[in-house]
Amino acid sequence: MSADKKAKAKAEQAKGKAKEALGRMTGNDRLTAEGRIDQVKGETREEKEKANEAFRR
């Protein structure tokens, strides 16, 4: 996985964790859900890149 794509995936996961935590602290269910979605997007991006690397070998 290239460093740039890995950083993007990790940043998206971190952004999602922050959103989810803020949503829980404020009682905002929508923000909590958006945070979880961002985390899943980041995890998916990371797994996709790992799969691409495996096929390139």
PDB file of C-alpha atoms in Angstrom, residues 3-30:
ATOM      1  CA  ALA A   3       2.094   5.649   2.007  1.00  0.00           C
ATOM      2  CA  ASP A   4      -0.301   8.276   0.645  1.00  0.00           C
ATOM      3  CA  LYS A   5      -3.240   5.900   0.357  1.00  0.00           C
ATOM      4  CA  LYS A   6      -2.488   4.361   3.743  1.00  0.00           C
ATOM      5  CA  ALA A   7      -2.424   7.823   5.319  1.00  0.00           C
ATOM      6  CA  LYS A   8      -5.769   8.692   3.721  1.00  0.00           C
ATOM      7  CA  ALA A   9      -7.335   5.506   5.050  1.00  0.00           C
ATOM      8  CA  LYS A  10      -5.987   6.104   8.555  1.00  0.00           C
ATOM      9  CA  ALA A  11      -7.063   9.764   8.472  1.00  0.00           C
ATOM     10  CA  GLU A  12     -10.591   8.784   7.480  1.00  0.00           C
ATOM     11  CA  GLN A  13     -10.725   6.283  10.322  1.00  0.00           C
ATOM     12  CA  ALA A  14      -9.484   8.878  12.811  1.00  0.00           C
ATOM     13  CA  LYS A  15     -11.987  11.450  11.550  1.00  0.00           C
ATOM     14  CA  GLY A  16     -14.747   8.883  11.986  1.00  0.00           C
ATOM     15  CA  LYS A  17     -13.683   8.061  15.526  1.00  0.00           C
ATOM     16  CA  ALA A  18     -13.689  11.735  16.441  1.00  0.00           C
ATOM     17  CA  LYS A  19     -17.133  12.279  14.897  1.00  0.00           C
ATOM     18  CA  GLU A  20     -18.523   9.224  16.640  1.00  0.00           C
ATOM     19  CA  ALA A  21     -17.135  10.328  20.014  1.00  0.00           C
ATOM     20  CA  LEU A  22     -18.477  13.849  19.583  1.00  0.00           C
ATOM     21  CA  GLY A  23     -21.857  12.474  18.589  1.00  0.00           C
ATOM     22  CA  ARG A  24     -21.990  10.283  21.671  1.00  0.00           C
ATOM     23  CA  MET A  25     -20.949  13.123  23.970  1.00  0.00           C
ATOM     24  CA  THR A  26     -23.611  15.453  22.589  1.00  0.00           C
ATOM     25  CA  GLY A  27     -26.299  12.812  22.182  1.00  0.00           C
ATOM     26  CA  ASN A  28     -26.410  13.397  18.422  1.00  0.00           C
ATOM     27  CA  ASP A  29     -27.309  10.036  16.872  1.00  0.00           C
ATOM     28  CA  ARG A  30     -26.791  11.285  13.331  1.00  0.00           C
TER      29      ARG A  30
END
